[in-house]
Amino acid sequence: MERFVVAGGARLAGEVRVTGAKNSVLKLMAASLLAEGTSRLTAVPEILDVAIMSELLRRLGCTVVRDGDAVDITVPERPGHEADYDLVRRMRASIAVLGPLVARCGEAKVALPGGDAIGSRGLDMHIAGLTRLGATVQSEHGYLLARAPRLTGASVWLDFPSVGATENLLMASVLAKGRTTIDNAAREPDIVDLCGFLRAMGAQIGGVGTSTLEVEGVEALWPAEHRTLPDRIVAGTWAMAATMTRGDVFVRGGRAEHLEVALGKLEQAGAVVTASPDGFGVRMDGRPRAVDVVTLPYPGFPTDLQPMMMALNAVADGTAMITENVFEARWMFVNELTRLGADVRTDGHHAVVRGRERLSGAPVRAHDIRAGAALVLAGLAAEGTTEVHDIAHIDRGYEGFLASLLDLGADVRREDVPEDGFEQRRR
Ligand code: EPZ
């Protein structure tokens, strides 16, 4: 068990670099299963989730070799089709192998990932969509079993623009017989990135970036090379950090156009945002103003930046309302923020945050990737020392988080948690 020990009162200044997007690269790695041979992905972040997906692919018979920021994935003629529980429980995104395996192998056996700290995380749209494409899907002994000698194109409608369901159905339909339309599809940049890779493999996809995707199935795909798009959630995290600490940060490689609503909210809070071809800068002079936020599927405000926005409002001037529309249980983080002295009340999808001049450092625990990063940011804006525990969550989604903080002038160190552990320290 490790923790970050964060000294408060920091003003972040300087430059950070953004690497490839976790929420894209994991699906690109799964998509490589669709073609026999070696695909190469570049700008692959060094994060825990990539290591877990690499292990999952190896268990399916692939070889996965990292070479700097590139990963070569060699897929055999007949990959395995079972994704074990011990890997899937560590990373929900493992479910992304479901579509490719049914399409490529005619069957898939994938452990049910279950819910996590942010919500129940249903799979009904994945299952309904695969069934529309002609697969038989049943759940048995904690596993999803999906079978189809060959999938058949069909029109699929999603009840909610689910990222995961859109990706799985996209990857299933590229090798199906005939045409598939996916209506009310998710439009996240990660989906556009996935379409780019699938097209490079020979897939025929129309309506990319819109809420209606049209796929003409083909007989076979071939391996390809693809550069992962920059991680907009990591870029957004640094933008929030600069604003919360009244700092001045240049986010190299960040794409402002993928963060329009979030950066617009920071401008409402009083930050100055300057976009440029190789990144964007965020500078905050003085105390930020409180800003209301409503999380929505892309291009709305990303739910993954909601915890950072709550931490920002906790030190802002005024009162803000945050409405969480994507994950029903994304308030676990509130208890930890309250430990730092924040004034937050939640009721259903809404949270009211009354800004305080200063938070006060305390031992807190990360329950998921984004909550972990937000607690470190809150610690930077607090008085005294904050200990953030269970930081393995942060490692899952942020490459070189500590190094970047130190580059920006923060006083943070990473250390093992002493035997007396976490609970004693909270007393
Ligand atoms: C992806 O999760 C991301 N994860 C999440 O990022 C992100 O928060 C989310 O999209 C929304 O942007 C990865 O890409 C690995 P959804 P995903 O399917 O695909 C419900 C992070 O911190 N739903 O769009 O699981 C679901 O329960 C993570 O990087 C169903 O009910 O999200 C949720 O409430 C956290 N049935 C909502 O839809 C379904 O079949 C959105 O889920 C599918 C989804």
Coordinates of C-alpha atoms and ligand atoms in Angstrom, one line a residue:
M1 CA 0.0 0.0 0.0
E2 CA 1.4 3.4 -0.9
R3 CA 0.3 7.0 -0.3
F4 CA 1.1 10.4 -1.6
V5 CA 2.1 12.9 1.1
V6 CA 1.0 16.4 -0.2
A7 CA 2.1 19.7 1.2
G8 CA -0.6 22.3 0.9
G9 CA -0.4 25.9 -0.3
A10 CA 1.2 25.0 -3.7
R11 CA 0.9 27.2 -6.8
L12 CA 1.5 25.0 -9.9
A13 CA 3.6 26.5 -12.7
G14 CA 5.4 25.2 -15.7
E15 CA 4.7 22.6 -18.4
V16 CA 3.4 19.0 -18.4
R17 CA 3.1 16.6 -21.3
V18 CA 0.0 14.5 -22.0
T19 CA 0.4 11.0 -23.4
G20 CA -2.1 8.7 -25.1
A21 CA -5.6 8.3 -23.8
K22 CA -6.3 5.4 -21.4
N23 CA -9.9 5.2 -22.5
S24 CA -8.9 4.9 -26.1
V25 CA -5.8 2.7 -26.0
L26 CA -7.5 -0.1 -24.1
K27 CA -10.1 -0.4 -26.8
L28 CA -7.4 -0.2 -29.6
M29 CA -5.6 -3.0 -27.9
A30 CA -8.8 -5.1 -27.8
A31 CA -9.6 -4.2 -31.5
S32 CA -6.2 -5.7 -32.6
L33 CA -7.8 -9.1 -31.9
L34 CA -9.9 -8.6 -35.1
A35 CA -7.0 -9.3 -37.4
E36 CA -4.3 -12.0 -37.5
G37 CA -0.8 -10.6 -37.4
T38 CA 1.1 -7.7 -35.8
S39 CA -0.6 -4.4 -35.1
R40 CA 1.5 -1.5 -33.7
L41 CA 0.0 1.1 -31.4
T42 CA 2.0 4.2 -30.5
A43 CA 1.7 6.9 -27.8
V44 CA 0.7 4.1 -25.4
P45 CA 0.8 5.4 -21.8
E46 CA 2.8 3.6 -19.2
I47 CA -0.2 2.9 -16.8
L48 CA -1.4 0.0 -14.9
D49 CA -4.5 -0.6 -17.0
V50 CA -2.3 -1.0 -20.1
A51 CA -0.3 -3.7 -18.3
I52 CA -3.6 -5.5 -17.3
M53 CA -4.9 -5.4 -20.9
S54 CA -1.5 -6.7 -22.2
E55 CA -1.8 -9.6 -19.7
L56 CA -5.4 -10.3 -20.9
L57 CA -4.2 -10.4 -24.5
R58 CA -1.3 -12.7 -23.7
R59 CA -3.8 -15.1 -22.0
L60 CA -5.7 -15.1 -25.3
G61 CA -2.6 -16.3 -27.1
C62 CA -1.2 -12.9 -28.3
T63 CA 2.3 -11.6 -27.9
V64 CA 2.5 -8.1 -26.6
V65 CA 5.9 -6.3 -26.7
R66 CA 6.5 -2.7 -25.6
D67 CA 9.1 -0.7 -27.4
G68 CA 9.3 2.8 -25.9
D69 CA 5.9 4.4 -26.3
A70 CA 4.9 1.8 -28.9
V71 CA 3.3 -1.6 -28.3
D72 CA 3.3 -4.4 -30.9
I73 CA 0.5 -6.9 -30.5
T74 CA 0.8 -10.1 -32.5
V75 CA -2.5 -12.0 -32.8
P76 CA -2.5 -15.7 -33.7
E77 CA -4.7 -17.3 -36.3
R78 CA -7.0 -18.7 -33.6
P79 CA -6.9 -16.6 -30.4
G80 CA -8.4 -17.9 -27.2
H81 CA -11.9 -16.6 -26.3
E82 CA -12.0 -16.6 -22.5
A83 CA -11.3 -13.5 -20.4
D84 CA -10.8 -14.6 -16.8
Y85 CA -12.4 -13.1 -13.7
D86 CA -9.1 -12.4 -12.0
L87 CA -8.2 -9.9 -14.7
V88 CA -11.6 -8.6 -15.5
R89 CA -12.3 -7.8 -11.8
R90 CA -9.2 -5.6 -11.8
M91 CA -10.2 -3.6 -14.9
R92 CA -13.8 -3.2 -16.2
A93 CA -12.5 -2.2 -19.6
S94 CA -11.6 -5.9 -20.2
I95 CA -15.2 -6.2 -21.4
A96 CA -14.0 -4.5 -24.6
V97 CA -12.7 -7.9 -25.8
L98 CA -16.3 -9.2 -26.0
G99 CA -17.2 -7.8 -29.4
P100 CA -13.9 -8.6 -31.1
L101 CA -13.9 -12.2 -29.8
V102 CA -17.5 -12.9 -30.9
A103 CA -16.7 -11.4 -34.3
R104 CA -13.4 -13.1 -34.8
C105 CA -13.8 -16.5 -33.0
G106 CA -17.6 -16.9 -33.2
E107 CA -17.7 -17.1 -29.4
A108 CA -16.5 -15.3 -26.3
K109 CA -16.6 -16.1 -22.6
V110 CA -16.0 -13.0 -20.5
A111 CA -16.2 -12.6 -16.7
L112 CA -18.9 -10.2 -15.6
P113 CA -17.0 -7.2 -14.3
G114 CA -19.7 -6.2 -11.7
G115 CA -20.1 -2.7 -10.4
D116 CA -17.5 -0.4 -8.9
A117 CA -17.1 2.8 -6.8
I118 CA -18.9 5.0 -9.2
G119 CA -21.9 2.9 -10.2
S120 CA -23.7 -0.3 -11.0
R121 CA -22.3 -0.3 -14.5
G122 CA -24.8 -2.4 -16.4
L123 CA -24.1 -4.4 -19.6
D124 CA -27.7 -4.6 -20.9
M125 CA -26.9 -2.5 -24.0
H126 CA -23.9 -4.6 -24.9
I127 CA -26.0 -7.7 -24.6
A128 CA -29.1 -6.4 -26.4
G129 CA -26.9 -5.1 -29.3
L130 CA -25.0 -8.3 -29.7
T131 CA -28.4 -10.2 -29.7
R132 CA -29.6 -7.9 -32.4
L133 CA -26.6 -8.9 -34.4
G134 CA -27.6 -12.5 -34.1
A135 CA -25.5 -13.7 -31.2
T136 CA -26.9 -15.9 -28.4
V137 CA -25.8 -14.3 -25.1
Q138 CA -26.3 -15.9 -21.7
S139 CA -24.9 -15.3 -18.3
E140 CA -23.7 -18.3 -16.4
H141 CA -21.5 -18.7 -13.3
G142 CA -20.4 -15.1 -13.4
Y143 CA -19.5 -15.2 -17.0
L144 CA -21.1 -13.8 -20.2
L145 CA -21.2 -16.5 -22.9
A146 CA -21.8 -15.1 -26.4
R147 CA -21.9 -17.2 -29.5
A148 CA -22.5 -16.6 -33.3
P149 CA -21.0 -18.6 -36.1
R150 CA -21.1 -15.2 -38.0
L151 CA -22.8 -12.0 -36.9
T152 CA -25.3 -10.4 -39.2
G153 CA -25.7 -6.7 -39.7
A154 CA -28.8 -5.0 -38.1
S155 CA -30.0 -1.7 -36.8
V156 CA -29.2 -1.1 -33.2
W157 CA -30.6 1.6 -31.0
L158 CA -28.8 2.5 -27.6
D159 CA -31.1 3.7 -24.8
F160 CA -28.1 5.9 -23.6
P161 CA -25.0 6.9 -25.6
S162 CA -22.9 4.3 -23.7
V163 CA -19.2 4.5 -24.6
G164 CA -18.6 0.8 -23.9
A165 CA -21.6 -0.5 -25.7
T166 CA -20.9 1.7 -28.8
E167 CA -17.3 0.4 -28.9
N168 CA -18.2 -3.3 -28.4
L169 CA -21.0 -3.2 -31.1
L170 CA -18.7 -1.3 -33.5
M171 CA -16.0 -3.9 -33.1
A172 CA -18.5 -6.8 -33.4
S173 CA -20.2 -5.4 -36.6
V174 CA -17.0 -4.7 -38.7
L175 CA -16.8 -8.4 -39.5
A176 CA -20.6 -9.1 -39.6
K177 CA -22.4 -10.0 -42.8
G178 CA -24.1 -6.9 -44.2
R179 CA -24.8 -3.4 -42.8
T180 CA -25.2 -2.3 -39.2
T181 CA -26.4 1.0 -37.9
I182 CA -25.8 2.1 -34.3
D183 CA -28.2 4.9 -33.4
N184 CA -27.8 7.1 -30.3
A185 CA -24.1 6.1 -30.4
A186 CA -21.5 7.7 -28.1
R187 CA -19.5 10.4 -29.7
E188 CA -16.5 10.6 -27.4
P189 CA -13.1 11.3 -29.1
D190 CA -12.0 7.8 -28.0
I191 CA -14.7 6.4 -30.4
V192 CA -13.4 8.5 -33.3
D193 CA -9.9 7.2 -32.5
L194 CA -11.2 3.6 -32.5
C195 CA -12.9 4.2 -35.8
G196 CA -9.6 5.5 -37.2
F197 CA -7.8 2.3 -36.2
L198 CA -10.6 0.0 -37.5
R199 CA -10.6 1.8 -40.8
A200 CA -6.8 1.4 -41.1
M201 CA -7.4 -2.3 -40.6
G202 CA -9.8 -2.2 -43.6
A203 CA -13.2 -1.7 -41.8
Q204 CA -15.9 0.3 -43.6
I205 CA -17.4 2.8 -41.2
G206 CA -19.5 5.9 -41.9
G207 CA -20.9 8.6 -39.6
V208 CA -17.7 8.8 -37.5
G209 CA -18.1 11.3 -34.7
T210 CA -21.9 11.5 -35.1
S211 CA -24.6 9.7 -33.1
T212 CA -25.4 7.4 -36.0
L213 CA -22.6 5.0 -37.0
E214 CA -23.0 3.0 -40.2
V215 CA -20.9 -0.2 -40.6
E216 CA -20.6 -2.3 -43.8
G217 CA -19.2 -5.6 -42.6
V218 CA -16.2 -7.1 -44.4
E219 CA -14.8 -10.7 -44.7
A220 CA -11.5 -10.0 -43.0
L221 CA -9.3 -7.2 -41.6
W222 CA -5.6 -6.9 -41.5
P223 CA -3.2 -5.6 -38.8
A224 CA -2.4 -1.9 -38.9
E225 CA -0.4 0.9 -37.1
H226 CA -2.1 3.7 -35.1
R227 CA -1.1 6.6 -32.9
T228 CA -3.3 6.9 -29.8
L229 CA -5.0 10.3 -29.4
P230 CA -3.9 12.5 -26.4
D231 CA -5.7 11.8 -23.1
R232 CA -8.3 14.6 -22.6
I233 CA -9.1 13.6 -19.1
V234 CA -5.5 13.8 -18.0
A235 CA -5.2 17.2 -19.9
G236 CA -8.4 18.3 -18.1
T237 CA -6.9 17.3 -14.7
W238 CA -3.9 19.6 -15.2
A239 CA -6.2 22.4 -16.3
M240 CA -8.2 22.0 -13.1
A241 CA -5.0 21.8 -11.0
A242 CA -3.7 25.1 -12.5
T243 CA -7.0 26.8 -11.7
M244 CA -7.4 25.4 -8.1
T245 CA -3.8 26.4 -7.2
R246 CA -4.0 29.8 -8.8
G247 CA -1.2 28.6 -11.1
D248 CA 0.0 28.9 -14.7
V249 CA 0.4 25.6 -16.6
F250 CA 1.0 24.7 -20.2
V251 CA -0.4 21.3 -21.1
R252 CA 1.7 20.1 -24.0
G253 CA -0.1 17.7 -26.3
G254 CA -3.5 18.5 -24.8
R255 CA -6.3 19.1 -27.3
A256 CA -8.5 22.1 -26.3
E257 CA -11.1 21.2 -28.9
H258 CA -11.7 17.9 -27.0
L259 CA -12.4 19.8 -23.8
E260 CA -14.4 22.8 -24.9
V261 CA -17.1 22.6 -22.2
A262 CA -14.7 21.9 -19.4
L263 CA -12.3 24.7 -20.4
G264 CA -15.3 27.0 -20.8
K265 CA -16.2 26.2 -17.2
L266 CA -12.7 27.2 -16.1
E267 CA -13.0 30.5 -17.9
Q268 CA -16.3 31.1 -16.1
A269 CA -14.3 30.5 -12.9
G270 CA -11.9 33.2 -14.0
A271 CA -9.1 31.3 -15.6
V272 CA -7.4 32.4 -18.8
V273 CA -7.2 29.6 -21.3
T274 CA -4.9 29.9 -24.4
A275 CA -5.1 27.2 -27.0
S276 CA -2.3 26.5 -29.5
P277 CA -1.4 23.8 -32.1
D278 CA 0.8 21.9 -29.6
G279 CA -1.3 22.2 -26.5
F280 CA -3.1 24.8 -24.3
G281 CA -2.2 27.0 -21.3
V282 CA -4.3 27.7 -18.2
R283 CA -3.5 30.6 -15.9
M284 CA -5.5 31.7 -12.8
D285 CA -4.8 34.9 -11.0
G286 CA -6.6 35.0 -7.7
R287 CA -9.4 32.9 -6.2
P288 CA -11.6 31.0 -8.7
R289 CA -15.3 31.7 -8.8
A290 CA -17.8 28.9 -8.1
V291 CA -19.3 27.4 -11.3
D292 CA -22.3 25.1 -11.8
V293 CA -21.7 21.9 -13.7
V294 CA -23.9 19.2 -15.3
T295 CA -22.1 16.0 -16.5
L296 CA -23.2 14.6 -19.8
P297 CA -22.0 12.3 -22.6
Y298 CA -19.6 14.0 -25.1
P299 CA -19.5 16.8 -26.1
G300 CA -21.0 17.6 -22.6
F301 CA -18.9 18.1 -19.4
P302 CA -17.1 14.8 -18.9
T303 CA -18.1 12.8 -15.8
D304 CA -14.4 11.9 -15.3
L305 CA -13.6 15.5 -14.5
Q306 CA -16.5 15.9 -12.1
P307 CA -14.5 15.1 -8.9
M308 CA -11.8 17.7 -9.9
M309 CA -14.5 20.2 -10.5
M310 CA -16.1 19.5 -7.1
A311 CA -12.7 20.0 -5.5
L312 CA -12.2 23.3 -7.3
N313 CA -15.7 24.5 -6.2
A314 CA -14.8 23.5 -2.6
V315 CA -12.1 26.3 -2.6
A316 CA -13.9 28.7 -4.9
D317 CA -15.7 31.9 -4.1
G318 CA -19.4 31.2 -3.9
T319 CA -21.8 28.2 -4.1
A320 CA -22.1 25.8 -7.0
M321 CA -24.5 23.0 -8.0
I322 CA -23.0 19.9 -9.6
T323 CA -25.4 17.5 -11.4
E324 CA -24.1 14.0 -12.2
N325 CA -26.1 12.4 -15.0
V326 CA -23.8 9.6 -16.1
F327 CA -22.9 7.5 -13.0
E328 CA -25.5 7.3 -10.3
A329 CA -23.0 6.7 -7.4
R330 CA -20.1 9.1 -8.2
W331 CA -20.5 10.7 -4.8
M332 CA -18.3 8.3 -2.9
F333 CA -15.6 10.9 -3.1
V334 CA -17.6 13.4 -1.2
N335 CA -16.9 11.8 2.2
E336 CA -13.2 12.1 1.6
L337 CA -13.4 15.7 0.4
T338 CA -15.5 16.5 3.5
R339 CA -12.6 15.2 5.6
L340 CA -10.5 18.0 4.2
G341 CA -13.1 20.4 5.4
A342 CA -15.1 20.9 2.3
D343 CA -18.8 21.8 2.6
V344 CA -20.7 19.5 0.2
R345 CA -24.3 18.3 0.5
T346 CA -25.7 15.7 -1.9
D347 CA -29.2 14.7 -2.8
G348 CA -29.8 12.2 -5.6
H349 CA -28.0 13.4 -8.8
H350 CA -27.2 16.9 -7.3
A351 CA -24.5 18.2 -5.0
V352 CA -24.3 21.7 -3.5
V353 CA -20.8 22.9 -2.8
R354 CA -20.2 26.0 -0.7
G355 CA -16.7 27.2 -1.4
R356 CA -14.3 27.7 1.5
E357 CA -11.2 30.0 1.6
R358 CA -9.0 27.1 2.6
L359 CA -9.3 23.3 3.1
S360 CA -7.3 21.6 5.9
G361 CA -5.0 18.6 5.2
A362 CA -6.0 15.2 6.5
P363 CA -5.5 11.4 5.7
V364 CA -7.9 10.4 2.9
R365 CA -8.5 7.4 0.6
A366 CA -8.8 7.2 -3.1
H367 CA -11.8 5.0 -4.2
D368 CA -11.2 5.3 -7.9
I369 CA -8.8 6.8 -10.5
R370 CA -10.4 10.3 -10.8
A371 CA -11.3 10.6 -7.1
G372 CA -7.7 9.9 -6.3
A373 CA -6.3 12.6 -8.6
A374 CA -8.9 15.1 -7.3
L375 CA -7.9 14.4 -3.7
V376 CA -4.2 15.1 -4.5
L377 CA -5.3 18.4 -6.1
A378 CA -7.5 19.3 -3.1
G379 CA -4.4 18.5 -0.9
L380 CA -2.4 21.0 -2.9
A381 CA -5.0 23.7 -2.2
A382 CA -5.3 22.8 1.5
E383 CA -3.5 24.0 4.5
G384 CA -1.0 21.6 6.1
T385 CA -0.4 18.0 4.9
T386 CA -2.7 15.7 3.2
E387 CA -2.1 11.9 2.8
V388 CA -3.8 10.3 -0.1
H389 CA -4.0 6.5 0.4
D390 CA -4.7 3.6 -2.1
I391 CA -2.9 5.5 -4.9
A392 CA -2.7 2.4 -7.0
H393 CA -6.0 3.7 -8.4
I394 CA -4.1 6.8 -9.7
D395 CA -1.4 4.6 -11.3
R396 CA -4.2 3.0 -13.3
G397 CA -4.8 6.1 -15.3
Y398 CA -2.0 8.7 -14.9
E399 CA 1.5 8.1 -16.3
G400 CA 4.2 9.8 -14.2
F401 CA 1.7 11.7 -12.0
L402 CA 4.3 12.4 -9.3
A403 CA 7.0 13.5 -11.7
S404 CA 4.6 15.9 -13.3
L405 CA 3.6 17.4 -10.0
L406 CA 7.2 17.9 -9.0
D407 CA 7.9 19.5 -12.4
L408 CA 5.2 22.0 -11.6
G409 CA 6.7 22.9 -8.3
A410 CA 4.5 20.8 -6.0
D411 CA 5.9 19.4 -2.7
V412 CA 4.6 15.8 -2.9
R413 CA 6.3 12.5 -2.1
R414 CA 5.3 8.9 -2.5
E415 CA 5.9 6.4 0.2
D416 CA 4.9 3.1 1.6
V417 CA 2.2 3.2 4.3
P418 CA 3.7 2.2 7.6
E419 CA 2.5 -1.0 9.4
D420 CA 0.1 0.9 11.5
G421 CA -1.8 1.4 8.3
F422 CA -4.6 3.8 7.3
E423 CA -7.3 3.3 9.9
Q424 CA -5.2 4.3 12.9
R425 CA -4.1 7.5 11.1
R426 CA -7.8 8.5 10.6
R427 CA -8.5 8.3 14.3
Ligands
EPZ1 C1 -16.2 4.7 -20.2 O1 -16.9 3.8 -19.3 C2 -14.9 5.1 -19.5 N1 -14.1 4.0 -19.2 C3 -15.3 5.8 -18.2 O2 -14.0 6.3 -17.6 C4 -16.1 7.0 -18.4 O3 -16.5 7.6 -17.2 C5 -17.4 6.6 -19.2 O4 -17.1 5.8 -20.4 C6 -18.3 7.7 -19.6 O5 -17.6 8.6 -20.3 C7 -13.4 3.4 -20.2 O6 -13.4 3.9 -21.3 C8 -12.5 2.3 -19.8 P1 -20.7 3.9 -20.4 P2 -18.1 2.9 -19.8 O7 -21.0 2.6 -21.0 O8 -17.9 2.5 -21.2 C9 -24.8 2.8 -18.1 C10 -12.3 6.5 -16.0 O9 -12.2 7.1 -14.9 N2 -24.8 1.6 -18.9 O10 -20.7 5.1 -21.3 O11 -18.3 1.8 -18.8 C11 -23.6 2.8 -17.1 O12 -23.9 2.1 -15.9 C12 -13.6 5.8 -16.4 O13 -11.4 6.6 -16.9 C13 -25.9 0.8 -18.7 O14 -26.7 1.0 -17.9 O15 -19.3 3.9 -19.6 C14 -23.4 4.3 -16.8 O16 -24.2 4.7 -15.8 C15 -14.6 5.8 -15.3 N3 -25.9 -0.4 -19.5 C16 -23.7 4.9 -18.2 O17 -24.5 4.0 -18.9 C17 -25.0 -0.6 -20.5 O18 -25.0 -1.7 -21.2 C18 -22.5 5.3 -19.0 O19 -21.7 4.1 -19.1 C19 -23.9 0.3 -20.6 C20 -23.8 1.4 -19.8

